[in-house]
Amino acid sequence: MDKAKEIFKVTKKTLLLIAGLVWSFAGFRVFTIGLEDIINYRGNKFISILVGSVVFYIFFKFIFLKMYKKHFIRITTSGLDKQYFFQFFDLKSYFIMGFMITLGILVRASRIFNPVGVANFYIGLGFALFLSGVLFFISFSNTKKIKVQ
């Protein structure tokens, strides 16, 4: 039974790669959803870019950069040589992710907010999340071998 569990464990370096894949894919999807809505919008695109840039800055600097650092440190300083492939997040982060996905779906489906405003938000949020995924890729490529503490 222990050997069966071992196939689900990966090195710390691989965990950084998985985190990069998941974070950047999620960010790309959120970004493209917002971008599609903005492309179909006939109004001032400059305002959309400006609002999206502000959202990006806030989410990247104050949320995702901190989450990246927290998870990078947690992964690389773990005393375990290998961890389960899903441990790029801790339990609290999975709950936050589930809440954000649910809220995003409900907001878009309810149509209580202006779709352009939601799209501007999605562009900034998606790009911030995507860039955080890129940071995991950079960490993956710059890390030769992470030693067990």
PDB file of C-alpha atoms in Angstrom:
ATOM      1  CA  MET A   1       0.000   0.000   0.000  1.00  0.00           C
ATOM      2  CA  ASP A   2       2.864   2.396   0.736  1.00  0.00           C
ATOM      3  CA  LYS A   3       4.260   1.934  -2.774  1.00  0.00           C
ATOM      4  CA  ALA A   4       0.876   2.883  -4.227  1.00  0.00           C
ATOM      5  CA  LYS A   5       0.932   6.135  -2.248  1.00  0.00           C
ATOM      6  CA  GLU A   6       4.464   6.893  -3.420  1.00  0.00           C
ATOM      7  CA  ILE A   7       3.385   7.285  -7.055  1.00  0.00           C
ATOM      8  CA  PHE A   8       1.446  10.397  -6.010  1.00  0.00           C
ATOM      9  CA  LYS A   9       4.491  12.012  -4.410  1.00  0.00           C
ATOM     10  CA  VAL A  10       6.813  14.368  -6.254  1.00  0.00           C
ATOM     11  CA  THR A  11      10.008  16.241  -5.485  1.00  0.00           C
ATOM     12  CA  LYS A  12       9.915  19.799  -4.214  1.00  0.00           C
ATOM     13  CA  LYS A  13      11.161  21.053  -7.567  1.00  0.00           C
ATOM     14  CA  THR A  14       8.332  19.230  -9.372  1.00  0.00           C
ATOM     15  CA  LEU A  15       5.864  20.699  -6.886  1.00  0.00           C
ATOM     16  CA  LEU A  16       7.048  24.181  -7.917  1.00  0.00           C
ATOM     17  CA  LEU A  17       6.424  23.231 -11.560  1.00  0.00           C
ATOM     18  CA  ILE A  18       2.920  21.948 -10.765  1.00  0.00           C
ATOM     19  CA  ALA A  19       2.150  25.160  -8.859  1.00  0.00           C
ATOM     20  CA  GLY A  20       3.324  27.190 -11.866  1.00  0.00           C
ATOM     21  CA  LEU A  21       1.138  25.176 -14.220  1.00  0.00           C
ATOM     22  CA  VAL A  22      -1.977  25.424 -12.070  1.00  0.00           C
ATOM     23  CA  TRP A  23      -1.593  29.105 -11.161  1.00  0.00           C
ATOM     24  CA  SER A  24      -0.717  30.253 -14.679  1.00  0.00           C
ATOM     25  CA  PHE A  25      -3.478  28.170 -16.297  1.00  0.00           C
ATOM     26  CA  ALA A  26      -6.085  29.539 -13.878  1.00  0.00           C
ATOM     27  CA  GLY A  27      -4.817  33.084 -14.418  1.00  0.00           C
ATOM     28  CA  PHE A  28      -4.843  32.674 -18.192  1.00  0.00           C
ATOM     29  CA  ARG A  29      -8.438  31.405 -18.139  1.00  0.00           C
ATOM     30  CA  VAL A  30      -9.684  34.258 -15.934  1.00  0.00           C
ATOM     31  CA  PHE A  31      -7.790  36.785 -18.083  1.00  0.00           C
ATOM     32  CA  THR A  32      -9.228  35.437 -21.351  1.00  0.00           C
ATOM     33  CA  ILE A  33     -12.786  35.464 -19.978  1.00  0.00           C
ATOM     34  CA  GLY A  34     -12.369  39.154 -19.163  1.00  0.00           C
ATOM     35  CA  LEU A  35     -10.623  39.883 -22.445  1.00  0.00           C
ATOM     36  CA  GLU A  36     -13.443  38.344 -24.500  1.00  0.00           C
ATOM     37  CA  ASP A  37     -15.947  40.622 -22.771  1.00  0.00           C
ATOM     38  CA  ILE A  38     -13.757  43.700 -23.312  1.00  0.00           C
ATOM     39  CA  ILE A  39     -13.237  42.890 -26.995  1.00  0.00           C
ATOM     40  CA  ASN A  40     -17.021  42.752 -27.450  1.00  0.00           C
ATOM     41  CA  TYR A  41     -17.430  46.048 -25.543  1.00  0.00           C
ATOM     42  CA  ARG A  42     -17.823  49.070 -27.819  1.00  0.00           C
ATOM     43  CA  GLY A  43     -16.816  51.686 -25.247  1.00  0.00           C
ATOM     44  CA  ASN A  44     -13.487  53.219 -24.255  1.00  0.00           C
ATOM     45  CA  LYS A  45     -10.928  50.400 -24.089  1.00  0.00           C
ATOM     46  CA  PHE A  46      -8.330  52.699 -22.486  1.00  0.00           C
ATOM     47  CA  ILE A  47     -10.476  52.948 -19.341  1.00  0.00           C
ATOM     48  CA  SER A  48     -10.744  49.144 -19.281  1.00  0.00           C
ATOM     49  CA  ILE A  49      -6.969  48.809 -19.504  1.00  0.00           C
ATOM     50  CA  LEU A  50      -6.512  51.399 -16.764  1.00  0.00           C
ATOM     51  CA  VAL A  51      -8.997  49.732 -14.391  1.00  0.00           C
ATOM     52  CA  GLY A  52      -7.549  46.298 -15.145  1.00  0.00           C
ATOM     53  CA  SER A  53      -4.047  47.629 -14.406  1.00  0.00           C
ATOM     54  CA  VAL A  54      -5.131  48.963 -11.010  1.00  0.00           C
ATOM     55  CA  VAL A  55      -6.805  45.639 -10.157  1.00  0.00           C
ATOM     56  CA  PHE A  56      -3.659  43.808 -11.302  1.00  0.00           C
ATOM     57  CA  TYR A  57      -1.400  45.930  -9.108  1.00  0.00           C
ATOM     58  CA  ILE A  58      -3.568  45.501  -6.003  1.00  0.00           C
ATOM     59  CA  PHE A  59      -4.020  41.747  -6.379  1.00  0.00           C
ATOM     60  CA  PHE A  60      -0.444  41.013  -7.399  1.00  0.00           C
ATOM     61  CA  LYS A  61       1.306  43.164  -4.804  1.00  0.00           C
ATOM     62  CA  PHE A  62      -0.955  42.598  -1.824  1.00  0.00           C
ATOM     63  CA  ILE A  63      -2.317  39.075  -2.353  1.00  0.00           C
ATOM     64  CA  PHE A  64      -0.703  36.810  -4.941  1.00  0.00           C
ATOM     65  CA  LEU A  65       2.918  37.837  -4.394  1.00  0.00           C
ATOM     66  CA  LYS A  66       2.505  37.116  -0.679  1.00  0.00           C
ATOM     67  CA  MET A  67       0.813  33.796  -1.426  1.00  0.00           C
ATOM     68  CA  TYR A  68       3.601  32.862  -3.843  1.00  0.00           C
ATOM     69  CA  LYS A  69       6.264  33.620  -1.231  1.00  0.00           C
ATOM     70  CA  LYS A  70       4.357  31.728   1.473  1.00  0.00           C
ATOM     71  CA  HIS A  71       3.949  28.616  -0.674  1.00  0.00           C
ATOM     72  CA  PHE A  72       7.484  28.779  -2.069  1.00  0.00           C
ATOM     73  CA  ILE A  73       8.921  28.880   1.449  1.00  0.00           C
ATOM     74  CA  ARG A  74       6.562  26.150   2.676  1.00  0.00           C
ATOM     75  CA  ILE A  75       7.438  23.860  -0.229  1.00  0.00           C
ATOM     76  CA  THR A  76      11.201  24.416  -0.206  1.00  0.00           C
ATOM     77  CA  THR A  77      11.701  24.257   3.562  1.00  0.00           C
ATOM     78  CA  SER A  78       9.608  21.163   4.129  1.00  0.00           C
ATOM     79  CA  GLY A  79      11.442  18.388   5.916  1.00  0.00           C
ATOM     80  CA  LEU A  80      10.014  15.877   3.459  1.00  0.00           C
ATOM     81  CA  ASP A  81      11.992  14.825   0.392  1.00  0.00           C
ATOM     82  CA  LYS A  82       8.783  14.210  -1.560  1.00  0.00           C
ATOM     83  CA  GLN A  83       5.274  15.531  -1.094  1.00  0.00           C
ATOM     84  CA  TYR A  84       1.912  14.721  -2.642  1.00  0.00           C
ATOM     85  CA  PHE A  85       1.415  16.448  -5.999  1.00  0.00           C
ATOM     86  CA  PHE A  86      -1.534  18.480  -4.681  1.00  0.00           C
ATOM     87  CA  GLN A  87       0.480  20.023  -1.824  1.00  0.00           C
ATOM     88  CA  PHE A  88       1.456  23.109  -3.826  1.00  0.00           C
ATOM     89  CA  PHE A  89      -1.411  24.656  -1.825  1.00  0.00           C
ATOM     90  CA  ASP A  90      -2.171  24.292   1.842  1.00  0.00           C
ATOM     91  CA  LEU A  91      -5.720  23.580   3.019  1.00  0.00           C
ATOM     92  CA  LYS A  92      -6.531  27.251   3.690  1.00  0.00           C
ATOM     93  CA  SER A  93      -5.512  28.185   0.135  1.00  0.00           C
ATOM     94  CA  TYR A  94      -7.751  25.477  -1.328  1.00  0.00           C
ATOM     95  CA  PHE A  95     -10.677  26.957   0.583  1.00  0.00           C
ATOM     96  CA  ILE A  96      -9.804  30.466  -0.645  1.00  0.00           C
ATOM     97  CA  MET A  97      -9.533  29.188  -4.222  1.00  0.00           C
ATOM     98  CA  GLY A  98     -12.890  27.393  -3.959  1.00  0.00           C
ATOM     99  CA  PHE A  99     -14.519  30.524  -2.548  1.00  0.00           C
ATOM    100  CA  MET A 100     -13.079  32.721  -5.326  1.00  0.00           C
ATOM    101  CA  ILE A 101     -14.189  30.332  -8.074  1.00  0.00           C
ATOM    102  CA  THR A 102     -17.690  30.044  -6.616  1.00  0.00           C
ATOM    103  CA  LEU A 103     -17.988  33.808  -6.154  1.00  0.00           C
ATOM    104  CA  GLY A 104     -16.752  34.436  -9.692  1.00  0.00           C
ATOM    105  CA  ILE A 105     -19.291  32.053 -11.189  1.00  0.00           C
ATOM    106  CA  LEU A 106     -22.127  33.524  -9.110  1.00  0.00           C
ATOM    107  CA  VAL A 107     -21.211  37.125  -9.990  1.00  0.00           C
ATOM    108  CA  ARG A 108     -21.086  36.411 -13.723  1.00  0.00           C
ATOM    109  CA  ALA A 109     -24.236  34.291 -13.704  1.00  0.00           C
ATOM    110  CA  SER A 110     -26.282  36.723 -11.617  1.00  0.00           C
ATOM    111  CA  ARG A 111     -25.565  39.663 -13.936  1.00  0.00           C
ATOM    112  CA  ILE A 112     -26.066  42.096 -11.032  1.00  0.00           C
ATOM    113  CA  PHE A 113     -22.835  43.883 -11.955  1.00  0.00           C
ATOM    114  CA  ASN A 114     -21.995  45.608 -15.205  1.00  0.00           C
ATOM    115  CA  PRO A 115     -20.303  42.965 -17.416  1.00  0.00           C
ATOM    116  CA  VAL A 116     -17.629  45.474 -18.451  1.00  0.00           C
ATOM    117  CA  GLY A 117     -16.763  46.139 -14.815  1.00  0.00           C
ATOM    118  CA  VAL A 118     -16.515  42.414 -14.160  1.00  0.00           C
ATOM    119  CA  ALA A 119     -14.394  42.026 -17.296  1.00  0.00           C
ATOM    120  CA  ASN A 120     -12.012  44.775 -16.163  1.00  0.00           C
ATOM    121  CA  PHE A 121     -11.711  43.049 -12.801  1.00  0.00           C
ATOM    122  CA  TYR A 122     -11.109  39.658 -14.452  1.00  0.00           C
ATOM    123  CA  ILE A 123      -8.367  41.057 -16.662  1.00  0.00           C
ATOM    124  CA  GLY A 124      -6.443  42.441 -13.694  1.00  0.00           C
ATOM    125  CA  LEU A 125      -7.084  39.446 -11.461  1.00  0.00           C
ATOM    126  CA  GLY A 126      -6.228  36.938 -14.185  1.00  0.00           C
ATOM    127  CA  PHE A 127      -2.988  38.648 -15.146  1.00  0.00           C
ATOM    128  CA  ALA A 128      -1.916  38.881 -11.479  1.00  0.00           C
ATOM    129  CA  LEU A 129      -2.601  35.179 -10.993  1.00  0.00           C
ATOM    130  CA  PHE A 130      -0.826  34.313 -14.244  1.00  0.00           C
ATOM    131  CA  LEU A 131       2.254  36.299 -13.226  1.00  0.00           C
ATOM    132  CA  SER A 132       2.314  34.494  -9.889  1.00  0.00           C
ATOM    133  CA  GLY A 133       2.387  31.225 -11.822  1.00  0.00           C
ATOM    134  CA  VAL A 134       5.316  32.554 -13.822  1.00  0.00           C
ATOM    135  CA  LEU A 135       7.150  33.192 -10.530  1.00  0.00           C
ATOM    136  CA  PHE A 136       6.765  29.492  -9.710  1.00  0.00           C
ATOM    137  CA  PHE A 137       8.189  28.620 -13.156  1.00  0.00           C
ATOM    138  CA  ILE A 138      11.148  30.912 -12.496  1.00  0.00           C
ATOM    139  CA  SER A 139      11.676  29.291  -9.089  1.00  0.00           C
ATOM    140  CA  PHE A 140      11.472  25.862 -10.725  1.00  0.00           C
ATOM    141  CA  SER A 141      14.064  26.751 -13.358  1.00  0.00           C
ATOM    142  CA  ASN A 142      16.433  28.509 -10.915  1.00  0.00           C
ATOM    143  CA  THR A 143      16.385  25.707  -8.366  1.00  0.00           C
ATOM    144  CA  LYS A 144      18.945  23.013  -9.088  1.00  0.00           C
ATOM    145  CA  LYS A 145      18.071  20.643  -6.284  1.00  0.00           C
ATOM    146  CA  ILE A 146      16.294  21.515  -3.101  1.00  0.00           C
ATOM    147  CA  LYS A 147      17.793  19.708  -0.146  1.00  0.00           C
ATOM    148  CA  VAL A 148      15.743  18.136   2.585  1.00  0.00           C
ATOM    149  CA  GLN A 149      15.983  20.180   5.777  1.00  0.00           C
TER     150      GLN A 149
END
